[in-house]
mmCIF file of C-alpha atoms in Angstrom:
data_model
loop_
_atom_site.group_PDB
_atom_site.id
_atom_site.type_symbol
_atom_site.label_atom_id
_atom_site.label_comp_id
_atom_site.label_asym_id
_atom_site.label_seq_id
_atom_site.Cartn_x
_atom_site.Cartn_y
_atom_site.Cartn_z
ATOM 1 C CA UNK S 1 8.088 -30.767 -70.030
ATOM 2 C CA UNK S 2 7.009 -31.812 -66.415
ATOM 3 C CA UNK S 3 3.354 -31.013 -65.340
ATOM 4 C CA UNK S 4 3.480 -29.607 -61.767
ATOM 5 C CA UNK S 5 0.197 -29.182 -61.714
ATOM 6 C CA UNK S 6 -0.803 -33.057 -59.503
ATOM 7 C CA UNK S 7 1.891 -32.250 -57.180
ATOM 8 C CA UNK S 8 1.507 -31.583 -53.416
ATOM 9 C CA UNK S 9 2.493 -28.940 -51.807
ATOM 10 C CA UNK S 10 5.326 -31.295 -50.137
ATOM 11 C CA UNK S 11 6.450 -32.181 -53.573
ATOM 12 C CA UNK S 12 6.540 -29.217 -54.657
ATOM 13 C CA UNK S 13 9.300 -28.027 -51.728
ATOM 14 C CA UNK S 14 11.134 -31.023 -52.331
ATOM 15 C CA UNK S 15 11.382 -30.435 -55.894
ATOM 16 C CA UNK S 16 12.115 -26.417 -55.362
ATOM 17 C CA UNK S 17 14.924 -27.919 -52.820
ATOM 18 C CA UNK S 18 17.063 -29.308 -55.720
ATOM 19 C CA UNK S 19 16.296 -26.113 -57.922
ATOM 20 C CA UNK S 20 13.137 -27.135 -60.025
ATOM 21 C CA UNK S 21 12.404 -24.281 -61.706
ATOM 22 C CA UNK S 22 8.905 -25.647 -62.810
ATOM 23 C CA UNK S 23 8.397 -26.480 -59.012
ATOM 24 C CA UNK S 24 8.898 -23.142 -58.095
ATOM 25 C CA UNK S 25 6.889 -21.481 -61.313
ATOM 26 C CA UNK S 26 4.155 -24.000 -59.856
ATOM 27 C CA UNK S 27 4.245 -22.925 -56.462
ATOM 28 C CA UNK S 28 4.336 -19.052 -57.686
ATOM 29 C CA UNK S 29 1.140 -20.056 -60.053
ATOM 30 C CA UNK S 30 -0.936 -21.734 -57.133
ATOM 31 C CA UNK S 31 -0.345 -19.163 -54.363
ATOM 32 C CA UNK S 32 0.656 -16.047 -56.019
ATOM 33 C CA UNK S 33 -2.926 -14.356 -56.911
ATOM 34 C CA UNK S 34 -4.198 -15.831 -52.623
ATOM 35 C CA UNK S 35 -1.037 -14.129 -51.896
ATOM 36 C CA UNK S 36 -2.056 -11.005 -53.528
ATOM 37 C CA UNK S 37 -5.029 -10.648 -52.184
ATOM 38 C CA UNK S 38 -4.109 -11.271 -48.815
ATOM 39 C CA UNK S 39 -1.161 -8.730 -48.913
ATOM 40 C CA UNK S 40 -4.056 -6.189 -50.626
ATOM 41 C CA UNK S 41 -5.897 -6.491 -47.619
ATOM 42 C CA UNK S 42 -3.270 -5.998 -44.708
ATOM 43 C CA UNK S 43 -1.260 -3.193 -46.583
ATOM 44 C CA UNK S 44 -4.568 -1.358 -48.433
ATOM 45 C CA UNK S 45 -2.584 -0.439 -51.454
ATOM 46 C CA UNK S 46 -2.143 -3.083 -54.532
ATOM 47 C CA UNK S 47 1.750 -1.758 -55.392
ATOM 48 C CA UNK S 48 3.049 -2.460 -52.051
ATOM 49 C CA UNK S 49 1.115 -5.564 -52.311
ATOM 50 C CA UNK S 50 2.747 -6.758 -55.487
ATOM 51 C CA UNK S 51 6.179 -5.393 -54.122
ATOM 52 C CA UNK S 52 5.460 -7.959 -50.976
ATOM 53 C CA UNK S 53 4.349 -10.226 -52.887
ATOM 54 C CA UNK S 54 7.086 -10.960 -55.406
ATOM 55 C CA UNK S 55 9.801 -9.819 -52.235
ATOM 56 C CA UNK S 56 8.372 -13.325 -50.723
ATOM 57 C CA UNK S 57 8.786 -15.441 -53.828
ATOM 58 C CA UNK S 58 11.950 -13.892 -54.916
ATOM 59 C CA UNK S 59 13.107 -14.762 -50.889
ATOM 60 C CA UNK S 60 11.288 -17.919 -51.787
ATOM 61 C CA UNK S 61 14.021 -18.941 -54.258
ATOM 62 C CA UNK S 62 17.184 -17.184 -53.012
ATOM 63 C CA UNK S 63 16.654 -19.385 -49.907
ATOM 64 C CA UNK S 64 15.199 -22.512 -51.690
ATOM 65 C CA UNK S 65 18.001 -24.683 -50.050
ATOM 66 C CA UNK S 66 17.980 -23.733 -46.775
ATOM 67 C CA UNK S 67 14.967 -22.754 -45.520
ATOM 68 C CA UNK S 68 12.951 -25.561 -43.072
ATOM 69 C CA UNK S 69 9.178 -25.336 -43.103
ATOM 70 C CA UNK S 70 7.886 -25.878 -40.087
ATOM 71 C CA UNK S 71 4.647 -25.848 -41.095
ATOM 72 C CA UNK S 72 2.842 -26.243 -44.591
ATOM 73 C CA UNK S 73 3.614 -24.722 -47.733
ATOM 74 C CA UNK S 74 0.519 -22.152 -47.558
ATOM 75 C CA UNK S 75 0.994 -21.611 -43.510
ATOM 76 C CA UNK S 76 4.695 -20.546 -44.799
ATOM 77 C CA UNK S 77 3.764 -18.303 -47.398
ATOM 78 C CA UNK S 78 0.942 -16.210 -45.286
ATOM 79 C CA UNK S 79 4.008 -15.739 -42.919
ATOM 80 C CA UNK S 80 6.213 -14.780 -44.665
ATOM 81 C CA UNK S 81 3.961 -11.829 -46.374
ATOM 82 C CA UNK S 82 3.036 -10.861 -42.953
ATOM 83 C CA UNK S 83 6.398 -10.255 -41.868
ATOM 84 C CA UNK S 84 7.045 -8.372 -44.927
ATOM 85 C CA UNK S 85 4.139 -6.284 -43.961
ATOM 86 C CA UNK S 86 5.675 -5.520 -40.545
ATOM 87 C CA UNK S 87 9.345 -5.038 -42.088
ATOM 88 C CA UNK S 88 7.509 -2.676 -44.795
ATOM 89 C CA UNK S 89 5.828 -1.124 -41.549
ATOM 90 C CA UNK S 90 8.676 -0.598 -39.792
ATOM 91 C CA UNK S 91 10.594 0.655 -43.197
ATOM 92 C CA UNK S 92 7.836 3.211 -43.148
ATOM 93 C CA UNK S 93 8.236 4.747 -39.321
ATOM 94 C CA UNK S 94 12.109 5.226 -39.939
ATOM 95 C CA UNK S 95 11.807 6.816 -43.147
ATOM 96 C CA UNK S 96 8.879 9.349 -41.142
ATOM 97 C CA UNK S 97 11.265 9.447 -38.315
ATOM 98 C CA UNK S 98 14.188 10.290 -40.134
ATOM 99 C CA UNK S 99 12.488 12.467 -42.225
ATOM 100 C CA UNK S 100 10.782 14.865 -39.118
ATOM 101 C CA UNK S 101 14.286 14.649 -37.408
ATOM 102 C CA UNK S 102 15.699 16.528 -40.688
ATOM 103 C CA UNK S 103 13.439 18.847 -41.194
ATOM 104 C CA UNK S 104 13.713 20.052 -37.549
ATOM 105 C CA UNK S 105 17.523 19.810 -37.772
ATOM 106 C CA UNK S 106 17.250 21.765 -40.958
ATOM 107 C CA UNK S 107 14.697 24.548 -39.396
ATOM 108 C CA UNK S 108 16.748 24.629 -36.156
ATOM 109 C CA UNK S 109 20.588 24.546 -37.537
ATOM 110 C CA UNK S 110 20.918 25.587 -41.013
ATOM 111 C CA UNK S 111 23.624 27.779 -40.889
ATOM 112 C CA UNK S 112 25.638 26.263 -38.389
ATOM 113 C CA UNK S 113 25.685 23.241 -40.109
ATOM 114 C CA UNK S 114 26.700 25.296 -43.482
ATOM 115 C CA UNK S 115 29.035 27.189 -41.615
ATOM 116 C CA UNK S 116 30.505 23.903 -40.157
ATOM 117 C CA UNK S 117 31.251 22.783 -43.488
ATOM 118 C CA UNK S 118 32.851 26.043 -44.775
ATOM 119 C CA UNK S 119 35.380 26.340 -41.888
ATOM 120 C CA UNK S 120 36.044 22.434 -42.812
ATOM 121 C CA UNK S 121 37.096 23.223 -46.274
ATOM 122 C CA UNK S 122 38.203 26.487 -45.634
ATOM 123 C CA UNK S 123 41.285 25.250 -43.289
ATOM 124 C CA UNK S 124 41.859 22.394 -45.788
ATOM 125 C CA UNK S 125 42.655 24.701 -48.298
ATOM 126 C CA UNK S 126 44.646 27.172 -45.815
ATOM 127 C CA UNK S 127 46.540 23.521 -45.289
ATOM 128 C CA UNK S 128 47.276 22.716 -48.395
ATOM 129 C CA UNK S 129 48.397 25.966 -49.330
ATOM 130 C CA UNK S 130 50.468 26.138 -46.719
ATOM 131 C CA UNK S 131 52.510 22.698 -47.737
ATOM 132 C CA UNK S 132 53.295 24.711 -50.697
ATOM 133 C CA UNK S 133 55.084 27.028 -48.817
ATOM 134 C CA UNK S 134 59.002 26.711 -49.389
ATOM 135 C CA UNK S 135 60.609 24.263 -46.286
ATOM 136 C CA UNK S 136 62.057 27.349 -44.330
ATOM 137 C CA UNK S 137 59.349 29.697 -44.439
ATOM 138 C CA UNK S 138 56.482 27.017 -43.950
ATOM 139 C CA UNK S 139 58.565 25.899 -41.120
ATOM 140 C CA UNK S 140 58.798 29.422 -39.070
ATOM 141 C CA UNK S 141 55.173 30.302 -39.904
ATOM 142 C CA UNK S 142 53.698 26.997 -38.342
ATOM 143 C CA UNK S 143 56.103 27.386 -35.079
ATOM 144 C CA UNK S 144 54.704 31.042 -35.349
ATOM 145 C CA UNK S 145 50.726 30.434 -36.185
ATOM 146 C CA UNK S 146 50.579 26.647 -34.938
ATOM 147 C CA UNK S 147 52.388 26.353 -32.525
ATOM 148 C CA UNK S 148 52.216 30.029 -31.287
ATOM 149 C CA UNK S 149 55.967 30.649 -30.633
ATOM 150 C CA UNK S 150 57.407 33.861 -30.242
ATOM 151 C CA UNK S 151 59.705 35.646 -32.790
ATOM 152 C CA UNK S 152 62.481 35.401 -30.448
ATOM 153 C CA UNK S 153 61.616 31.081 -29.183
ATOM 154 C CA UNK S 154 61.551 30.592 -32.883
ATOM 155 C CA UNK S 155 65.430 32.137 -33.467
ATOM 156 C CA UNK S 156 66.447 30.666 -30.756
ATOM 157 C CA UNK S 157 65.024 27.065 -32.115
ATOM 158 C CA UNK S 158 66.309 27.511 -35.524
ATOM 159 C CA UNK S 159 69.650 29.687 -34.791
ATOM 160 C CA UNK S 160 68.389 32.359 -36.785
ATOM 161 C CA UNK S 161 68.045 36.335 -36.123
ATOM 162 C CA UNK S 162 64.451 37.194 -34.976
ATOM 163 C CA UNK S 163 64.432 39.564 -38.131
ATOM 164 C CA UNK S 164 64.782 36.849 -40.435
ATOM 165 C CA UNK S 165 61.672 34.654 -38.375
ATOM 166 C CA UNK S 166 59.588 38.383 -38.854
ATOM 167 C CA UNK S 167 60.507 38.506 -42.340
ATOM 168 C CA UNK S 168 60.234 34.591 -43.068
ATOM 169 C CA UNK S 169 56.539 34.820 -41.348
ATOM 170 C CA UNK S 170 55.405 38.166 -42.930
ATOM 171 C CA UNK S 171 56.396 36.825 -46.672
ATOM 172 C CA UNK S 172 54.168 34.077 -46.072
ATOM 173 C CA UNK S 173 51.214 36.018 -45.261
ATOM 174 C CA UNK S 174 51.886 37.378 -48.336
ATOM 175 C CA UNK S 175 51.788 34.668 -50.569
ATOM 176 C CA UNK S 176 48.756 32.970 -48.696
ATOM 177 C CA UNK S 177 46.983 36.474 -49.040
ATOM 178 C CA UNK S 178 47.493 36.103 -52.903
ATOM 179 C CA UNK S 179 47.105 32.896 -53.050
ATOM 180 C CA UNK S 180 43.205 32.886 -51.449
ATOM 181 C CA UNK S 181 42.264 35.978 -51.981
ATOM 182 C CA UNK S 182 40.107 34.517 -54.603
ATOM 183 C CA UNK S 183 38.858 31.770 -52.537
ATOM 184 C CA UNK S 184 37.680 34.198 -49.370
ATOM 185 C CA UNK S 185 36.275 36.250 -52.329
ATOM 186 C CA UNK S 186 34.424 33.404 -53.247
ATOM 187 C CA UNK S 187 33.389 31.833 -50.054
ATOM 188 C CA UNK S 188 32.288 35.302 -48.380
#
């Protein structure tokens, strides 16, 4: 087994360019506990330190191919948890943002938005029950309740007496009375 140790820091990328696992365990070795420290001091807490920490090595090797260092190895590193910092930062003024902006949506518009969501399911059901009307009466009671015809505009649309449009319209009240009474029970 190689012995990283001797290498520069310039090695060292080179190697971790074509995958060298032991280049990259070296790197991790040298700059990982400097890292650590650093990261302690900007963020004041040692887990989000760690988490910054091991987000920049992990990044480190994801993007061992591609990345270009402008600068030194070190110069990189100190960047990178930096910007991590900032991202973690940033991550945390969302989450506070988003979090205030619920809780007054929540104090100001609880029951609307509850209420919003009831009528939503509540005329999806009234739908589907309705498609399980037979053709002929689901047909006169949308013309009647959708599309707000008259008795008498339906007949004349259908060629059918306005008796059987009151009759076809009436026995499907019926049946979607039956059919959610339970549900109305249940939602009011």
């Amino acid at each position: 087994m190689e012995n990283f140790v001797q290498y520069t820091d310039q090695q060292l990328l080179s190697l971790l360019k074509d995958s060298s696992q032991g280049a990259y365990t070296q790197i991790y070795d040298r700059y990982h506990g400097l890292l650590y420290i650093y990261a302690c001091k900007i963020t004041k807490e040692e887990s989000e330190a760690e988490d910054i920490v091991q987000d920049v090595f992990v990044y480190l090797w994801d993007k061992r191919k591609t990345i270009i260092f402008e600068k030194s190895l070190s110069a990189y590193l100190y960047s990178a948890v930096r910007y991590k910092f900032f991202d973690l930062l940033d991550h945390k003024k969302v989450r506070t943002n988003y979090s205030a902006s619920f809780q007054n949506f929540t104090e100001n518009f609880p029951v609307q938005a509850d209420q919003i969501l009831r009528e939503k399911e509540l005329s999806a059901l009234i739908e589907k029950e309705i498609a399980c009307l037979p053709d002929k009466m689901r047909n006169v009671f949308e013309l009647s309740r959708k599309h707000h015809l008259s008795h008498r505009e339906i007949a004349e649309i259908l060629h059918i007496s306005q008796k059987t449009v009151k009759n076809q319209v009436n026995n499907a009240l019926k049946e979607l009375r039956v059919k959610l009474s339970t549900l109305f029970t249940w939602l009011f």
